[in-house]
Amino acid sequence: MREPGAAASADADSVEALHAAIGRFARLDAQLGSGAVAPSVLQSFRAAQQVLRTGRYVRAVRRDLQAVTAEMGELAGWMLFDGLRLTQARRINAEALLLARAAGDTAMTWFVLSNEALVCTGSGHYGEALRISRHFAEDPRVPRRVRALFRLRQARVLGHAGNEPGALRAFERAGAMFSDGLSSRDPAWSWWFDERELVGHAGSLRVSLGRHAEALPLLGAAVEAARDDGYRWALYIHRAALLDAALAAGDIAEAERVAVAIVPMLERMYSARTEHRLRHALARGAGRRCPSTLSDALEHIRRRLS
C-alpha cells in the first residue's frame, strides 16, 4: 500500500502516455518548428529520467519505460540541434543513447546516432561524424534504409569538409540504397526518410559544394513536396535553402518568388537552424541590385530576424 503523499509508480499507462506525448510534440514540431516545442520536450525527458533514477515505476515496465524515455531524448536532441544548441544536443544524445542501449532498443540507438552525426557535422567535429556515419553505413546487419541514412550523413559531412568527389560518391550510394525501398527490417521511425528528404539533401549538398545552379531544381522539388504533404517546418527550411541557392546562382526571379513566400511564415515558425540559413541568404543579397519586390521581401526578413 502506498503511503499518503507518496508519488505514484509509473506503469503501462504511463508508458503509453509518454508515447502519446511524443506524437503530439512531433506534430507540433512539424507545424511550428522546434523553438516552440523544445522546452516542453526537454522537461518531459528530464521528468521521465527522474522516474527511472528514483525507481518510481512498476518493475514489469522498466525496459519499456527506458525505451520510451530514450525516444523522448532522441526528439529532444533533434530539437536542440534544430535550435543550434549543439553542446546541449550532444549531451542529450549521449543520455538517450545510454537509455536505448539499456532497453535493448537497437533501432533507437541508430536513430540517436544518426542525429549525433548531424550534430557533429554542425559543430565542426567532422572526424567523429564520419566515424559514426561510415560505421553504420557499412554494417550489413543494419537495414538498408537505415544504412542509406547513414550514407547520406556521410555525404553531407564530406560536403561540408570540401571533399566534393567523396561527397557525391557517398550520396550516389545513399540514393541506390534508398531506391531499394522499405523492408520489414526497417524501424518504424524510418518512415520520415522519404523522397522529399532525399531530394532536399541532394540540393543542400550541392549548395555546400558551391554548385548553386544545380541545387535549384532539387530544392524546388523539395519545396513542392513539402507543400503537398503539409510539413510546414520542412517547407520553411527548404525555402530558406532555395533562397540562399537562388541568390548565390544569380537567379533573381526564383529568389523573388521564394522570398515573398517566406515572409508570411516568419511569424508562425520557430527554427534557429532555418533562421541561420536565412541570414546566410541575406548576406548573399547584401549590396545586390534587386527588383523592389525582392528588396522589400529581403528587408522584411532581415527586420524579423534582427
mmCIF file of C-alpha atoms in Angstrom:
data_model
loop_
_atom_site.group_PDB
_atom_site.id
_atom_site.type_symbol
_atom_site.label_atom_id
_atom_site.label_comp_id
_atom_site.label_asym_id
_atom_site.label_seq_id
_atom_site.Cartn_x
_atom_site.Cartn_y
_atom_site.Cartn_z
ATOM 1 C CA MET A 1 0.000 0.000 0.000
ATOM 2 C CA ARG A 2 1.358 3.417 -0.916
ATOM 3 C CA GLU A 3 1.850 5.860 1.950
ATOM 4 C CA PRO A 4 -0.150 9.118 1.839
ATOM 5 C CA GLY A 5 1.616 11.683 -0.312
ATOM 6 C CA ALA A 6 3.894 9.123 -1.968
ATOM 7 C CA ALA A 7 4.395 9.519 -5.707
ATOM 8 C CA ALA A 8 2.538 7.063 -7.925
ATOM 9 C CA SER A 9 4.605 4.401 -9.658
ATOM 10 C CA ALA A 10 4.855 4.620 -13.443
ATOM 11 C CA ASP A 11 3.060 1.738 -15.130
ATOM 12 C CA ALA A 12 1.977 0.636 -18.607
ATOM 13 C CA ASP A 13 -0.457 3.569 -18.816
ATOM 14 C CA SER A 14 2.413 5.940 -18.035
ATOM 15 C CA VAL A 15 4.453 4.458 -20.871
ATOM 16 C CA GLU A 16 1.534 4.887 -23.268
ATOM 17 C CA ALA A 17 1.084 8.478 -22.117
ATOM 18 C CA LEU A 18 4.733 9.186 -22.931
ATOM 19 C CA HIS A 19 4.305 7.646 -26.387
ATOM 20 C CA ALA A 20 1.264 9.853 -26.964
ATOM 21 C CA ALA A 21 3.180 12.933 -25.797
ATOM 22 C CA ILE A 22 5.991 12.161 -28.251
ATOM 23 C CA GLY A 23 3.457 12.025 -31.071
ATOM 24 C CA ARG A 24 1.959 15.377 -30.060
ATOM 25 C CA PHE A 25 5.372 17.011 -29.759
ATOM 26 C CA ALA A 26 6.441 15.699 -33.162
ATOM 27 C CA ARG A 27 3.276 17.072 -34.790
ATOM 28 C CA LEU A 28 3.815 20.466 -33.185
ATOM 29 C CA ASP A 29 7.428 20.479 -34.358
ATOM 30 C CA ALA A 30 6.281 19.751 -37.911
ATOM 31 C CA GLN A 31 3.845 22.675 -37.865
ATOM 32 C CA LEU A 32 5.633 25.280 -35.715
ATOM 33 C CA GLY A 33 9.320 24.378 -35.602
ATOM 34 C CA SER A 34 11.407 23.195 -32.689
ATOM 35 C CA GLY A 35 11.687 26.550 -30.929
ATOM 36 C CA ALA A 36 8.031 26.420 -29.943
ATOM 37 C CA VAL A 37 8.216 22.892 -28.511
ATOM 38 C CA ALA A 38 11.755 22.087 -27.341
ATOM 39 C CA PRO A 39 11.376 23.318 -23.712
ATOM 40 C CA SER A 40 8.368 21.045 -23.139
ATOM 41 C CA VAL A 41 10.098 18.060 -24.731
ATOM 42 C CA LEU A 42 13.209 18.560 -22.628
ATOM 43 C CA GLN A 43 11.111 18.912 -19.484
ATOM 44 C CA SER A 44 9.279 15.651 -20.273
ATOM 45 C CA PHE A 45 12.590 13.882 -20.896
ATOM 46 C CA ARG A 46 14.013 15.054 -17.574
ATOM 47 C CA ALA A 47 10.854 14.038 -15.722
ATOM 48 C CA ALA A 48 10.957 10.533 -17.198
ATOM 49 C CA GLN A 49 14.654 10.230 -16.354
ATOM 50 C CA GLN A 50 13.854 11.198 -12.767
ATOM 51 C CA VAL A 51 11.252 8.422 -12.549
ATOM 52 C CA LEU A 52 13.870 5.925 -13.721
ATOM 53 C CA ARG A 53 16.550 7.249 -11.364
ATOM 54 C CA THR A 54 14.293 7.084 -8.303
ATOM 55 C CA GLY A 55 12.801 3.698 -9.170
ATOM 56 C CA ARG A 56 9.243 5.044 -9.155
ATOM 57 C CA TYR A 57 7.956 2.516 -11.677
ATOM 58 C CA VAL A 58 6.414 -0.920 -11.801
ATOM 59 C CA ARG A 59 9.249 -3.363 -12.363
ATOM 60 C CA ALA A 60 7.494 -5.032 -15.303
ATOM 61 C CA VAL A 61 7.646 -1.827 -17.397
ATOM 62 C CA ARG A 62 11.304 -0.968 -16.748
ATOM 63 C CA ARG A 63 12.544 -1.692 -20.275
ATOM 64 C CA ASP A 64 9.524 -0.120 -21.938
ATOM 65 C CA LEU A 65 9.998 2.975 -19.785
ATOM 66 C CA GLN A 66 13.698 3.133 -20.653
ATOM 67 C CA ALA A 67 12.861 2.778 -24.346
ATOM 68 C CA VAL A 68 10.192 5.488 -24.437
ATOM 69 C CA THR A 69 12.410 7.819 -22.391
ATOM 70 C CA ALA A 70 15.199 7.228 -24.916
ATOM 71 C CA GLU A 71 12.745 8.122 -27.682
ATOM 72 C CA MET A 72 11.799 11.334 -25.864
ATOM 73 C CA GLY A 73 15.513 12.055 -25.555
ATOM 74 C CA GLU A 74 16.018 11.466 -29.268
ATOM 75 C CA LEU A 75 13.311 14.020 -30.009
ATOM 76 C CA ALA A 76 14.789 16.485 -27.517
ATOM 77 C CA GLY A 77 18.249 16.066 -29.043
ATOM 78 C CA TRP A 78 16.886 16.689 -32.531
ATOM 79 C CA MET A 79 15.059 19.839 -31.425
ATOM 80 C CA LEU A 80 18.159 21.161 -29.665
ATOM 81 C CA PHE A 81 20.101 20.584 -32.871
ATOM 82 C CA ASP A 82 17.469 22.484 -34.842
ATOM 83 C CA GLY A 83 17.759 25.208 -32.219
ATOM 84 C CA LEU A 84 21.558 25.311 -32.754
ATOM 85 C CA ARG A 85 22.099 24.394 -29.101
ATOM 86 C CA LEU A 86 24.739 21.935 -30.207
ATOM 87 C CA THR A 87 26.612 21.307 -26.957
ATOM 88 C CA GLN A 88 23.369 20.571 -25.147
ATOM 89 C CA ALA A 89 22.193 18.410 -28.051
ATOM 90 C CA ARG A 90 25.314 16.250 -27.769
ATOM 91 C CA ARG A 91 24.743 15.803 -24.031
ATOM 92 C CA ILE A 92 21.100 14.794 -24.504
ATOM 93 C CA ASN A 93 22.028 12.432 -27.347
ATOM 94 C CA ALA A 94 24.551 10.704 -25.077
ATOM 95 C CA GLU A 95 21.928 10.271 -22.357
ATOM 96 C CA ALA A 96 19.319 8.978 -24.809
ATOM 97 C CA LEU A 97 21.852 6.554 -26.270
ATOM 98 C CA LEU A 98 22.589 5.064 -22.842
ATOM 99 C CA LEU A 99 18.869 4.576 -22.223
ATOM 100 C CA ALA A 100 18.272 2.975 -25.635
ATOM 101 C CA ARG A 101 21.126 0.545 -25.036
ATOM 102 C CA ALA A 102 19.888 -0.273 -21.539
ATOM 103 C CA ALA A 103 16.466 -1.052 -23.025
ATOM 104 C CA GLY A 104 17.987 -3.197 -25.769
ATOM 105 C CA ASP A 105 16.391 -0.906 -28.374
ATOM 106 C CA THR A 106 18.858 -1.185 -31.256
ATOM 107 C CA ALA A 107 16.630 0.729 -33.674
ATOM 108 C CA MET A 108 16.568 3.742 -31.349
ATOM 109 C CA THR A 109 20.358 3.650 -30.966
ATOM 110 C CA TRP A 110 20.585 4.007 -34.766
ATOM 111 C CA PHE A 111 18.186 6.959 -34.692
ATOM 112 C CA VAL A 112 20.069 8.771 -31.932
ATOM 113 C CA LEU A 113 23.438 8.158 -33.599
ATOM 114 C CA SER A 114 22.146 9.414 -36.951
ATOM 115 C CA ASN A 115 21.210 12.629 -35.149
ATOM 116 C CA GLU A 116 24.583 12.729 -33.422
ATOM 117 C CA ALA A 117 26.290 12.606 -36.822
ATOM 118 C CA LEU A 118 24.275 15.723 -37.735
ATOM 119 C CA VAL A 119 25.272 17.493 -34.540
ATOM 120 C CA CYS A 120 28.941 16.600 -35.018
ATOM 121 C CA THR A 121 28.801 17.963 -38.568
ATOM 122 C CA GLY A 122 27.138 21.164 -37.409
ATOM 123 C CA SER A 123 29.701 21.689 -34.653
ATOM 124 C CA GLY A 124 32.694 21.006 -36.907
ATOM 125 C CA HIS A 125 33.575 17.596 -35.462
ATOM 126 C CA TYR A 126 33.881 16.133 -38.946
ATOM 127 C CA GLY A 127 36.068 13.186 -37.967
ATOM 128 C CA GLU A 128 33.561 11.949 -35.405
ATOM 129 C CA ALA A 129 30.640 12.463 -37.802
ATOM 130 C CA LEU A 130 32.461 10.422 -40.447
ATOM 131 C CA ARG A 131 33.318 7.664 -37.970
ATOM 132 C CA ILE A 132 29.670 7.271 -36.945
ATOM 133 C CA SER A 133 28.326 7.502 -40.491
ATOM 134 C CA ARG A 134 30.772 5.076 -42.088
ATOM 135 C CA HIS A 135 30.451 2.517 -39.324
ATOM 136 C CA PHE A 136 26.705 2.084 -39.709
ATOM 137 C CA ALA A 137 26.566 2.680 -43.470
ATOM 138 C CA GLU A 138 28.928 -0.246 -43.970
ATOM 139 C CA ASP A 139 27.444 -2.666 -41.411
ATOM 140 C CA PRO A 140 25.452 -5.338 -43.314
ATOM 141 C CA ARG A 141 23.467 -6.137 -40.157
ATOM 142 C CA VAL A 142 21.836 -2.680 -40.351
ATOM 143 C CA PRO A 143 18.683 -2.460 -42.555
ATOM 144 C CA ARG A 144 19.323 -0.848 -45.926
ATOM 145 C CA ARG A 145 17.095 2.197 -45.401
ATOM 146 C CA VAL A 146 18.967 2.966 -42.176
ATOM 147 C CA ARG A 147 22.293 2.372 -43.921
ATOM 148 C CA ALA A 148 21.139 4.777 -46.646
ATOM 149 C CA LEU A 149 20.507 7.417 -43.984
ATOM 150 C CA PHE A 150 23.994 6.995 -42.541
ATOM 151 C CA ARG A 151 25.481 7.113 -46.055
ATOM 152 C CA LEU A 152 23.588 10.368 -46.545
ATOM 153 C CA ARG A 153 25.068 11.696 -43.303
ATOM 154 C CA GLN A 154 28.495 10.719 -44.653
ATOM 155 C CA ALA A 155 27.854 12.608 -47.887
ATOM 156 C CA ARG A 156 26.823 15.755 -46.037
ATOM 157 C CA VAL A 157 29.853 15.833 -43.732
ATOM 158 C CA LEU A 158 32.175 15.227 -46.673
ATOM 159 C CA GLY A 159 30.464 18.098 -48.470
ATOM 160 C CA HIS A 160 30.998 20.413 -45.511
ATOM 161 C CA ALA A 161 34.622 19.296 -45.336
ATOM 162 C CA GLY A 162 35.118 20.221 -49.013
ATOM 163 C CA ASN A 163 35.600 16.674 -50.322
ATOM 164 C CA GLU A 164 33.405 17.017 -53.411
ATOM 165 C CA PRO A 165 34.207 13.663 -55.119
ATOM 166 C CA GLY A 166 33.751 11.745 -51.873
ATOM 167 C CA ALA A 167 30.537 13.571 -51.044
ATOM 168 C CA LEU A 168 28.967 12.895 -54.446
ATOM 169 C CA ARG A 169 30.021 9.231 -54.376
ATOM 170 C CA ALA A 170 28.554 8.765 -50.904
ATOM 171 C CA PHE A 171 25.326 10.460 -51.941
ATOM 172 C CA GLU A 172 25.038 8.255 -55.037
ATOM 173 C CA ARG A 173 25.401 5.179 -52.832
ATOM 174 C CA ALA A 174 22.795 6.545 -50.418
ATOM 175 C CA GLY A 175 20.383 7.032 -53.314
ATOM 176 C CA ALA A 176 20.967 3.489 -54.568
ATOM 177 C CA MET A 177 20.219 2.048 -51.123
ATOM 178 C CA PHE A 178 17.178 4.295 -50.747
ATOM 179 C CA SER A 179 15.771 3.134 -54.094
ATOM 180 C CA ASP A 180 15.526 -0.423 -52.744
ATOM 181 C CA GLY A 181 12.533 0.752 -50.739
ATOM 182 C CA LEU A 182 11.424 -0.043 -47.209
ATOM 183 C CA SER A 183 11.577 -3.575 -45.860
ATOM 184 C CA SER A 184 10.148 -5.390 -42.858
ATOM 185 C CA ARG A 185 13.529 -4.933 -41.129
ATOM 186 C CA ASP A 186 13.386 -1.145 -41.243
ATOM 187 C CA PRO A 187 12.439 0.506 -37.931
ATOM 188 C CA ALA A 188 9.143 2.320 -37.504
ATOM 189 C CA TRP A 189 10.861 5.702 -37.272
ATOM 190 C CA SER A 190 12.361 5.409 -40.774
ATOM 191 C CA TRP A 191 9.047 6.472 -42.394
ATOM 192 C CA TRP A 192 10.201 10.122 -42.420
ATOM 193 C CA PHE A 193 13.282 9.385 -44.550
ATOM 194 C CA ASP A 194 11.368 9.758 -47.779
ATOM 195 C CA GLU A 195 11.883 11.094 -51.312
ATOM 196 C CA ARG A 196 11.407 14.706 -50.195
ATOM 197 C CA GLU A 197 14.059 14.315 -47.522
ATOM 198 C CA LEU A 198 16.484 12.766 -50.008
ATOM 199 C CA VAL A 199 15.988 15.387 -52.733
ATOM 200 C CA GLY A 200 16.229 18.203 -50.183
ATOM 201 C CA HIS A 201 19.592 16.881 -49.034
ATOM 202 C CA ALA A 202 20.678 16.498 -52.663
ATOM 203 C CA GLY A 203 20.053 20.208 -53.142
ATOM 204 C CA SER A 204 21.634 21.286 -49.862
ATOM 205 C CA LEU A 205 24.686 19.139 -50.572
ATOM 206 C CA ARG A 206 25.218 20.992 -53.830
ATOM 207 C CA VAL A 207 24.871 24.317 -52.047
ATOM 208 C CA SER A 208 27.613 23.270 -49.614
ATOM 209 C CA LEU A 209 29.762 22.330 -52.630
ATOM 210 C CA GLY A 210 29.148 25.704 -54.297
ATOM 211 C CA ARG A 211 27.142 24.146 -57.158
ATOM 212 C CA HIS A 212 24.245 26.531 -56.716
ATOM 213 C CA ALA A 213 22.639 26.329 -60.156
ATOM 214 C CA GLU A 214 22.472 22.533 -59.853
ATOM 215 C CA ALA A 215 20.849 22.889 -56.448
ATOM 216 C CA LEU A 216 17.910 24.980 -57.666
ATOM 217 C CA PRO A 217 15.724 22.305 -59.323
ATOM 218 C CA LEU A 218 16.415 19.873 -56.472
ATOM 219 C CA LEU A 219 15.468 22.340 -53.753
ATOM 220 C CA GLY A 220 12.479 23.456 -55.822
ATOM 221 C CA ALA A 221 11.276 19.845 -55.915
ATOM 222 C CA ALA A 222 11.741 19.556 -52.145
ATOM 223 C CA VAL A 223 9.681 22.718 -51.622
ATOM 224 C CA GLU A 224 6.852 21.371 -53.774
ATOM 225 C CA ALA A 225 6.892 18.025 -51.973
ATOM 226 C CA ALA A 226 6.738 19.760 -48.584
ATOM 227 C CA ARG A 227 3.800 21.872 -49.818
ATOM 228 C CA ASP A 228 1.987 18.707 -50.829
ATOM 229 C CA ASP A 229 2.477 16.837 -47.547
ATOM 230 C CA GLY A 230 1.756 19.820 -45.286
ATOM 231 C CA TYR A 231 5.056 19.576 -43.391
ATOM 232 C CA ARG A 232 5.496 23.274 -42.617
ATOM 233 C CA TRP A 233 8.898 23.017 -40.922
ATOM 234 C CA ALA A 234 10.298 21.196 -43.968
ATOM 235 C CA LEU A 235 8.710 23.782 -46.252
ATOM 236 C CA TYR A 236 10.332 26.552 -44.206
ATOM 237 C CA ILE A 237 13.865 25.141 -44.277
ATOM 238 C CA HIS A 238 13.686 24.053 -47.937
ATOM 239 C CA ARG A 239 12.527 27.538 -48.901
ATOM 240 C CA ALA A 240 15.398 29.066 -46.909
ATOM 241 C CA ALA A 241 17.879 26.814 -48.704
ATOM 242 C CA LEU A 242 16.294 27.631 -52.064
ATOM 243 C CA LEU A 243 16.509 31.374 -51.391
ATOM 244 C CA ASP A 244 20.177 31.025 -50.460
ATOM 245 C CA ALA A 245 20.942 28.999 -53.610
ATOM 246 C CA ALA A 246 18.947 31.310 -55.896
ATOM 247 C CA LEU A 247 20.762 34.403 -54.672
ATOM 248 C CA ALA A 248 24.126 32.640 -54.985
ATOM 249 C CA ALA A 249 23.270 31.492 -58.515
ATOM 250 C CA GLY A 250 22.005 34.944 -59.516
ATOM 251 C CA ASP A 251 18.508 33.649 -60.297
ATOM 252 C CA ILE A 252 16.673 36.796 -59.226
ATOM 253 C CA ALA A 253 13.244 35.643 -60.386
ATOM 254 C CA GLU A 254 13.448 32.466 -58.302
ATOM 255 C CA ALA A 255 14.821 34.394 -55.329
ATOM 256 C CA GLU A 256 11.928 36.831 -55.551
ATOM 257 C CA ARG A 257 9.308 34.078 -55.662
ATOM 258 C CA VAL A 258 10.707 32.224 -52.679
ATOM 259 C CA ALA A 259 11.466 35.332 -50.565
ATOM 260 C CA VAL A 260 7.869 36.506 -50.935
ATOM 261 C CA ALA A 261 6.662 33.028 -49.911
ATOM 262 C CA ILE A 262 8.893 33.003 -46.817
ATOM 263 C CA VAL A 263 7.658 36.333 -45.423
ATOM 264 C CA PRO A 264 4.283 35.093 -44.068
ATOM 265 C CA MET A 265 5.974 32.073 -42.455
ATOM 266 C CA LEU A 266 8.246 34.189 -40.272
ATOM 267 C CA GLU A 267 5.613 34.901 -37.626
ATOM 268 C CA ARG A 268 4.490 31.277 -37.378
ATOM 269 C CA MET A 269 7.697 29.231 -37.451
ATOM 270 C CA TYR A 270 10.480 28.945 -34.860
ATOM 271 C CA SER A 271 13.611 27.211 -36.100
ATOM 272 C CA ALA A 272 17.042 28.679 -35.310
ATOM 273 C CA ARG A 273 18.680 26.490 -37.945
ATOM 274 C CA THR A 274 16.343 27.799 -40.645
ATOM 275 C CA GLU A 275 16.884 31.365 -39.468
ATOM 276 C CA HIS A 276 20.642 30.777 -39.734
ATOM 277 C CA ARG A 277 20.164 29.759 -43.372
ATOM 278 C CA LEU A 278 18.062 32.837 -43.989
ATOM 279 C CA ARG A 279 20.781 35.067 -42.535
ATOM 280 C CA HIS A 280 23.259 33.370 -44.865
ATOM 281 C CA ALA A 281 20.957 34.158 -47.772
ATOM 282 C CA LEU A 282 20.603 37.774 -46.642
ATOM 283 C CA ALA A 283 24.380 38.116 -46.604
ATOM 284 C CA ARG A 284 24.466 36.945 -50.230
ATOM 285 C CA GLY A 285 21.819 39.511 -51.148
ATOM 286 C CA ALA A 286 23.508 42.408 -49.374
ATOM 287 C CA GLY A 287 24.510 45.178 -51.785
ATOM 288 C CA ARG A 288 22.953 43.400 -54.778
ATOM 289 C CA ARG A 289 20.731 45.395 -57.135
ATOM 290 C CA CYS A 290 17.349 43.679 -56.947
ATOM 291 C CA PRO A 291 13.776 44.382 -58.078
ATOM 292 C CA SER A 292 11.791 46.253 -55.478
ATOM 293 C CA THR A 293 9.612 43.248 -54.599
ATOM 294 C CA LEU A 294 12.672 41.135 -53.773
ATOM 295 C CA SER A 295 14.370 44.010 -51.934
ATOM 296 C CA ASP A 296 11.270 44.594 -49.829
ATOM 297 C CA ALA A 297 10.922 40.904 -49.000
ATOM 298 C CA LEU A 298 14.596 40.583 -48.034
ATOM 299 C CA GLU A 299 14.329 43.701 -45.865
ATOM 300 C CA HIS A 300 11.245 42.261 -44.145
ATOM 301 C CA ILE A 301 13.124 39.017 -43.444
ATOM 302 C CA ARG A 302 16.113 40.992 -42.147
ATOM 303 C CA ARG A 303 13.952 43.019 -39.757
ATOM 304 C CA ARG A 304 12.171 39.924 -38.482
ATOM 305 C CA LEU A 305 15.468 38.136 -37.770
ATOM 306 C CA SER A 306 17.239 41.105 -36.205
#
